PDB file of C-alpha atoms in Angstrom:
ATOM      1  CA  UNK N1078     186.166 187.290 119.599  1.00 66.00           C
ATOM      2  CA  UNK N1079     182.487 186.340 119.979  1.00 66.00           C
ATOM      3  CA  UNK N1080     183.228 184.731 123.336  1.00 71.00           C
ATOM      4  CA  UNK N1081     185.301 187.632 124.712  1.00 72.00           C
ATOM      5  CA  UNK N1082     182.742 190.206 123.557  1.00 75.00           C
ATOM      6  CA  UNK N1083     179.771 188.338 125.007  1.00 76.00           C
ATOM      7  CA  UNK N1084     181.751 187.688 128.189  1.00 79.00           C
ATOM      8  CA  UNK N1085     181.823 191.448 128.751  1.00 81.00           C
ATOM      9  CA  UNK N1086     178.646 192.762 127.134  1.00 84.00           C
ATOM     10  CA  UNK N1087     176.187 190.065 128.178  1.00 86.00           C
ATOM     11  CA  UNK N1088     176.628 190.475 131.958  1.00 88.00           C
ATOM     12  CA  UNK N1089     176.778 194.283 131.646  1.00 89.00           C
ATOM     13  CA  UNK N1090     173.550 194.521 129.646  1.00 89.00           C
ATOM     14  CA  UNK N1091     171.693 191.820 131.584  1.00 90.00           C
ATOM     15  CA  UNK N1092     172.943 193.356 134.825  1.00 89.00           C
ATOM     16  CA  UNK N1093     171.539 196.683 133.674  1.00 90.00           C
ATOM     17  CA  UNK N1094     168.182 194.985 133.097  1.00 90.00           C
ATOM     18  CA  UNK N1095     168.152 193.747 136.715  1.00 90.00           C
ATOM     19  CA  UNK N1096     169.364 196.911 138.458  1.00 90.00           C
ATOM     20  CA  UNK N1097     167.542 199.337 136.141  1.00 90.00           C
ATOM     21  CA  UNK N1098     164.921 200.470 138.713  1.00 89.00           C
ATOM     22  CA  UNK N1099     167.517 201.239 141.386  1.00 89.00           C
ATOM     23  CA  UNK N1100     169.989 202.838 138.996  1.00 89.00           C
ATOM     24  CA  UNK N1101     167.305 205.067 137.446  1.00 91.00           C
ATOM     25  CA  UNK N1102     166.149 206.312 140.851  1.00 88.00           C
ATOM     26  CA  UNK N1103     169.767 206.804 141.948  1.00 88.00           C
ATOM     27  CA  UNK N1104     170.859 208.709 138.824  1.00 88.00           C
ATOM     28  CA  UNK N1105     167.821 210.731 137.750  1.00 89.00           C
ATOM     29  CA  UNK N1106     165.071 210.258 140.337  1.00 86.00           C
ATOM     30  CA  UNK N1107     161.807 208.394 140.806  1.00 88.00           C
ATOM     31  CA  UNK N1108     159.926 210.404 138.175  1.00 91.00           C
ATOM     32  CA  UNK N1109     161.953 208.537 135.488  1.00 91.00           C
ATOM     33  CA  UNK N1110     160.784 205.068 136.622  1.00 91.00           C
ATOM     34  CA  UNK N1111     158.497 204.687 133.554  1.00 91.00           C
ATOM     35  CA  UNK N1112     161.686 204.473 131.445  1.00 90.00           C
ATOM     36  CA  UNK N1113     162.756 201.162 133.095  1.00 91.00           C
ATOM     37  CA  UNK N1114     160.862 198.884 130.647  1.00 92.00           C
ATOM     38  CA  UNK N1115     162.437 200.779 127.730  1.00 93.00           C
ATOM     39  CA  UNK N1116     165.943 200.303 129.162  1.00 92.00           C
ATOM     40  CA  UNK N1117     165.290 196.589 129.592  1.00 91.00           C
ATOM     41  CA  UNK N1118     164.158 196.140 125.973  1.00 92.00           C
ATOM     42  CA  UNK N1119     167.157 198.134 124.679  1.00 92.00           C
ATOM     43  CA  UNK N1120     169.579 196.108 126.826  1.00 91.00           C
ATOM     44  CA  UNK N1121     168.253 192.848 125.391  1.00 89.00           C
ATOM     45  CA  UNK N1122     168.463 194.267 121.861  1.00 91.00           C
ATOM     46  CA  UNK N1123     172.052 195.283 122.620  1.00 89.00           C
ATOM     47  CA  UNK N1124     173.061 191.678 123.362  1.00 85.00           C
ATOM     48  CA  UNK N1125     171.684 190.544 119.999  1.00 86.00           C
ATOM     49  CA  UNK N1126     173.296 193.488 118.216  1.00 87.00           C
ATOM     50  CA  UNK N1127     176.751 192.533 119.541  1.00 83.00           C
ATOM     51  CA  UNK N1128     176.331 189.008 118.118  1.00 82.00           C
ATOM     52  CA  UNK N1129     175.095 190.496 114.816  1.00 84.00           C
ATOM     53  CA  UNK N1130     178.078 192.841 114.473  1.00 82.00           C
ATOM     54  CA  UNK N1131     180.653 190.186 115.401  1.00 80.00           C
ATOM     55  CA  UNK N1132     179.268 187.839 112.754  1.00 79.00           C
ATOM     56  CA  UNK N1133     179.393 190.672 110.216  1.00 81.00           C
ATOM     57  CA  UNK N1134     183.046 191.252 111.166  1.00 78.00           C
ATOM     58  CA  UNK N1135     183.903 187.675 110.175  1.00 77.00           C
ATOM     59  CA  UNK N1136     182.252 188.195 106.787  1.00 76.00           C
ATOM     60  CA  UNK N1137     184.166 191.494 106.474  1.00 77.00           C
ATOM     61  CA  UNK N1138     187.435 189.721 107.272  1.00 74.00           C
ATOM     62  CA  UNK N1139     186.752 187.338 104.388  1.00 75.00           C
ATOM     63  CA  UNK N1140     186.519 190.355 102.082  1.00 74.00           C
ATOM     64  CA  UNK N1141     182.831 189.974 101.180  1.00 73.00           C
ATOM     65  CA  UNK N1142     181.858 193.646 101.411  1.00 74.00           C
ATOM     66  CA  UNK N1143     178.952 193.104  98.998  1.00 79.00           C
ATOM     67  CA  UNK N1144     177.369 190.609 101.398  1.00 79.00           C
ATOM     68  CA  UNK N1145     177.790 193.064 104.293  1.00 80.00           C
ATOM     69  CA  UNK N1146     176.121 195.799 102.246  1.00 84.00           C
ATOM     70  CA  UNK N1147     173.166 193.480 101.535  1.00 86.00           C
ATOM     71  CA  UNK N1148     172.750 192.625 105.215  1.00 84.00           C
ATOM     72  CA  UNK N1149     173.025 196.233 106.317  1.00 87.00           C
ATOM     73  CA  UNK N1150     170.540 197.402 103.650  1.00 90.00           C
ATOM     74  CA  UNK N1151     168.150 194.630 104.677  1.00 90.00           C
ATOM     75  CA  UNK N1152     168.519 195.508 108.367  1.00 88.00           C
ATOM     76  CA  UNK N1153     167.979 199.250 107.764  1.00 91.00           C
ATOM     77  CA  UNK N1154     164.996 198.593 105.477  1.00 93.00           C
ATOM     78  CA  UNK N1155     163.465 196.287 108.064  1.00 91.00           C
ATOM     79  CA  UNK N1156     163.939 198.958 110.756  1.00 92.00           C
ATOM     80  CA  UNK N1157     162.398 201.627 108.499  1.00 93.00           C
ATOM     81  CA  UNK N1158     159.327 199.468 107.837  1.00 93.00           C
ATOM     82  CA  UNK N1159     159.084 198.710 111.547  1.00 93.00           C
ATOM     83  CA  UNK N1160     159.153 202.438 112.407  1.00 93.00           C
ATOM     84  CA  UNK N1161     156.535 203.316 109.754  1.00 93.00           C
ATOM     85  CA  UNK N1162     154.206 200.528 110.935  1.00 93.00           C
ATOM     86  CA  UNK N1163     154.691 200.874 114.706  1.00 91.00           C
ATOM     87  CA  UNK N1164     155.301 204.591 115.461  1.00 89.00           C
ATOM     88  CA  UNK N1165     151.615 205.241 116.189  1.00 92.00           C
ATOM     89  CA  UNK N1166     151.612 202.583 118.938  1.00 92.00           C
ATOM     90  CA  UNK N1167     154.200 204.282 121.130  1.00 91.00           C
ATOM     91  CA  UNK N1168     157.784 203.884 122.258  1.00 90.00           C
ATOM     92  CA  UNK N1169     157.380 200.318 123.555  1.00 92.00           C
ATOM     93  CA  UNK N1170     156.101 199.147 120.177  1.00 93.00           C
ATOM     94  CA  UNK N1171     159.024 200.842 118.407  1.00 94.00           C
ATOM     95  CA  UNK N1172     161.541 199.230 120.758  1.00 93.00           C
ATOM     96  CA  UNK N1173     159.957 195.783 120.404  1.00 94.00           C
ATOM     97  CA  UNK N1174     160.010 196.330 116.641  1.00 93.00           C
ATOM     98  CA  UNK N1175     163.730 197.086 116.782  1.00 93.00           C
ATOM     99  CA  UNK N1176     164.261 193.973 118.913  1.00 93.00           C
ATOM    100  CA  UNK N1177     162.421 191.828 116.367  1.00 94.00           C
ATOM    101  CA  UNK N1178     164.368 193.373 113.448  1.00 92.00           C
ATOM    102  CA  UNK N1179     167.675 192.743 115.236  1.00 91.00           C
ATOM    103  CA  UNK N1180     166.633 189.166 115.995  1.00 91.00           C
ATOM    104  CA  UNK N1181     165.758 188.506 112.335  1.00 91.00           C
ATOM    105  CA  UNK N1182     168.959 190.145 111.046  1.00 90.00           C
ATOM    106  CA  UNK N1183     171.112 188.274 113.577  1.00 87.00           C
ATOM    107  CA  UNK N1184     169.501 184.972 112.619  1.00 86.00           C
ATOM    108  CA  UNK N1185     170.171 185.598 108.916  1.00 85.00           C
ATOM    109  CA  UNK N1186     173.806 186.594 109.501  1.00 85.00           C
ATOM    110  CA  UNK N1187     174.422 183.547 111.711  1.00 82.00           C
ATOM    111  CA  UNK N1188     172.912 181.362 108.985  1.00 80.00           C
ATOM    112  CA  UNK N1189     175.342 182.929 106.531  1.00 77.00           C
ATOM    113  CA  UNK N1190     178.214 182.269 108.961  1.00 73.00           C
ATOM    114  CA  UNK N1191     177.377 178.564 108.839  1.00 69.00           C
ATOM    115  CA  UNK N1192     177.945 178.723 105.095  1.00 71.00           C
ATOM    116  CA  UNK N1193     181.281 180.555 105.467  1.00 67.00           C
ATOM    117  CA  UNK N1194     182.985 178.850 108.407  1.00 67.00           C
ATOM    118  CA  UNK N1195     180.534 176.139 109.559  1.00 70.00           C
ATOM    119  CA  UNK N1196     179.631 178.137 112.665  1.00 66.00           C
ATOM    120  CA  UNK N1197     175.840 178.177 112.757  1.00 66.00           C
ATOM    121  CA  UNK N1198     173.532 178.934 115.649  1.00 69.00           C
ATOM    122  CA  UNK N1199     174.153 175.712 117.586  1.00 71.00           C
ATOM    123  CA  UNK N1200     177.939 176.088 117.433  1.00 72.00           C
ATOM    124  CA  UNK N1201     177.762 179.752 118.454  1.00 71.00           C
ATOM    125  CA  UNK N1202     175.402 178.900 121.318  1.00 71.00           C
ATOM    126  CA  UNK N1203     177.874 176.238 122.425  1.00 76.00           C
ATOM    127  CA  UNK N1204     180.663 178.838 122.366  1.00 75.00           C
ATOM    128  CA  UNK N1205     178.751 181.320 124.515  1.00 75.00           C
ATOM    129  CA  UNK N1206     176.856 178.820 126.719  1.00 80.00           C
ATOM    130  CA  UNK N1207     179.193 179.327 129.739  1.00 83.00           C
ATOM    131  CA  UNK N1208     178.575 183.096 129.510  1.00 83.00           C
ATOM    132  CA  UNK N1209     174.828 182.497 129.211  1.00 83.00           C
ATOM    133  CA  UNK N1210     174.738 180.242 132.287  1.00 88.00           C
ATOM    134  CA  UNK N1211     176.906 182.635 134.287  1.00 89.00           C
ATOM    135  CA  UNK N1212     174.754 185.597 133.212  1.00 89.00           C
ATOM    136  CA  UNK N1213     171.543 183.859 134.305  1.00 89.00           C
ATOM    137  CA  UNK N1214     173.153 183.058 137.680  1.00 92.00           C
ATOM    138  CA  UNK N1215     174.355 186.667 137.977  1.00 90.00           C
ATOM    139  CA  UNK N1216     170.886 188.049 137.196  1.00 91.00           C
ATOM    140  CA  UNK N1217     169.212 185.754 139.748  1.00 92.00           C
ATOM    141  CA  UNK N1218     171.746 186.611 142.460  1.00 91.00           C
ATOM    142  CA  UNK N1219     171.627 190.363 141.731  1.00 91.00           C
ATOM    143  CA  UNK N1220     167.822 190.313 141.755  1.00 89.00           C
ATOM    144  CA  UNK N1221     167.745 188.308 144.987  1.00 88.00           C
ATOM    145  CA  UNK N1222     170.237 190.583 146.725  1.00 87.00           C
ATOM    146  CA  UNK N1223     168.137 193.742 146.358  1.00 85.00           C
ATOM    147  CA  UNK N1224     167.802 194.458 150.082  1.00 83.00           C
ATOM    148  CA  UNK N1225     165.073 197.078 150.485  1.00 81.00           C
ATOM    149  CA  UNK N1226     166.073 197.976 154.047  1.00 81.00           C
ATOM    150  CA  UNK N1227     169.377 199.454 152.784  1.00 81.00           C
ATOM    151  CA  UNK N1228     169.756 202.917 151.290  1.00 86.00           C
ATOM    152  CA  UNK N1229     169.756 203.130 147.482  1.00 83.00           C
ATOM    153  CA  UNK N1230     173.525 203.395 147.018  1.00 88.00           C
ATOM    154  CA  UNK N1231     174.156 200.404 149.293  1.00 88.00           C
ATOM    155  CA  UNK N1232     171.496 198.397 147.458  1.00 89.00           C
ATOM    156  CA  UNK N1233     173.263 199.056 144.161  1.00 89.00           C
ATOM    157  CA  UNK N1234     176.685 198.170 145.608  1.00 91.00           C
ATOM    158  CA  UNK N1235     175.341 194.898 147.040  1.00 91.00           C
ATOM    159  CA  UNK N1236     173.515 193.982 143.819  1.00 91.00           C
ATOM    160  CA  UNK N1237     176.465 194.753 141.536  1.00 92.00           C
ATOM    161  CA  UNK N1238     179.128 193.121 143.717  1.00 92.00           C
ATOM    162  CA  UNK N1239     177.083 189.971 144.436  1.00 92.00           C
ATOM    163  CA  UNK N1240     176.116 189.667 140.757  1.00 91.00           C
ATOM    164  CA  UNK N1241     179.742 190.102 139.652  1.00 90.00           C
ATOM    165  CA  UNK N1242     180.902 187.515 142.181  1.00 92.00           C
ATOM    166  CA  UNK N1243     178.241 185.037 140.991  1.00 92.00           C
ATOM    167  CA  UNK N1244     179.183 185.595 137.334  1.00 89.00           C
ATOM    168  CA  UNK N1245     182.911 185.027 137.868  1.00 87.00           C
ATOM    169  CA  UNK N1246     182.292 182.103 140.258  1.00 89.00           C
ATOM    170  CA  UNK N1247     180.113 180.257 137.726  1.00 86.00           C
ATOM    171  CA  UNK N1248     182.673 180.792 134.951  1.00 85.00           C
ATOM    172  CA  UNK N1249     185.417 179.489 137.252  1.00 83.00           C
ATOM    173  CA  UNK N1250     183.290 176.471 138.221  1.00 86.00           C
ATOM    174  CA  UNK N1251     182.758 175.749 134.536  1.00 82.00           C
ATOM    175  CA  UNK N1252     186.535 176.140 134.016  1.00 81.00           C
ATOM    176  CA  UNK N1253     185.884 178.625 131.239  1.00 77.00           C
ATOM    177  CA  UNK N1254     189.003 178.698 129.065  1.00 76.00           C
ATOM    178  CA  UNK N1255     188.701 182.361 128.028  1.00 74.00           C
ATOM    179  CA  UNK N1256     188.255 183.591 131.602  1.00 73.00           C
ATOM    180  CA  UNK N1257     191.243 181.551 132.783  1.00 74.00           C
ATOM    181  CA  UNK N1258     193.335 182.978 129.918  1.00 76.00           C
ATOM    182  CA  UNK N1259     192.208 186.499 130.828  1.00 73.00           C
ATOM    183  CA  UNK N1260     193.063 186.023 134.525  1.00 73.00           C
ATOM    184  CA  UNK N1261     196.435 184.529 133.558  1.00 76.00           C
ATOM    185  CA  UNK N1262     197.230 187.487 131.267  1.00 76.00           C
ATOM    186  CA  UNK N1263     196.288 189.974 134.021  1.00 77.00           C
ATOM    187  CA  UNK N1264     198.490 188.153 136.565  1.00 77.00           C
ATOM    188  CA  UNK N1265     201.448 188.141 134.147  1.00 78.00           C
ATOM    189  CA  UNK N1266     201.067 191.905 133.596  1.00 79.00           C
ATOM    190  CA  UNK N1267     200.841 192.545 137.336  1.00 76.00           C
ATOM    191  CA  UNK N1268     204.074 190.577 137.888  1.00 79.00           C
ATOM    192  CA  UNK N1269     205.815 192.646 135.191  1.00 76.00           C
ATOM    193  CA  UNK N1270     204.692 195.879 136.888  1.00 71.00           C
ATOM    194  CA  UNK N1271     206.277 194.759 140.177  1.00 61.00           C
TER     195      UNK N1271
END
């Protein structure tokens, strides 16, 4: 579940980080360009939050609702302290505070996961390493394919399609088991439709 979720969310959120300037101008106009750094911080926080929630789901499946309550109370308290301390420094400070809180909470939950099912940070990194490599390749390709001579819509189409191609190509080169299973399931369904 961690692998399938990161396989979808990681490229979407990291892709958003790369294409944020073009997508902001395309959707709401150039006057909203100052919001790009905020979107990038929130996208990175989103990746961590997915890992945090998936680890909590495993604890929930084991029936340890008291542990979940402790983690959620800790996370909310940490966020509240962060807001009280950082609100006077602006939106960026608040978003970086949320990122730090999510990082701390995710680290603690992953540490707890090691205790429950022997799946600590190194094992989870090993699980998602193909997605990480493919996401880095996707981000580099999408960033490099921002052709300024094209109109904005075409730039977005080129960035998104080239990034998607790079992501899938790297996963195929790595013979990623989950991607191959997903492709196989899609092909089986398509055959049934015919």
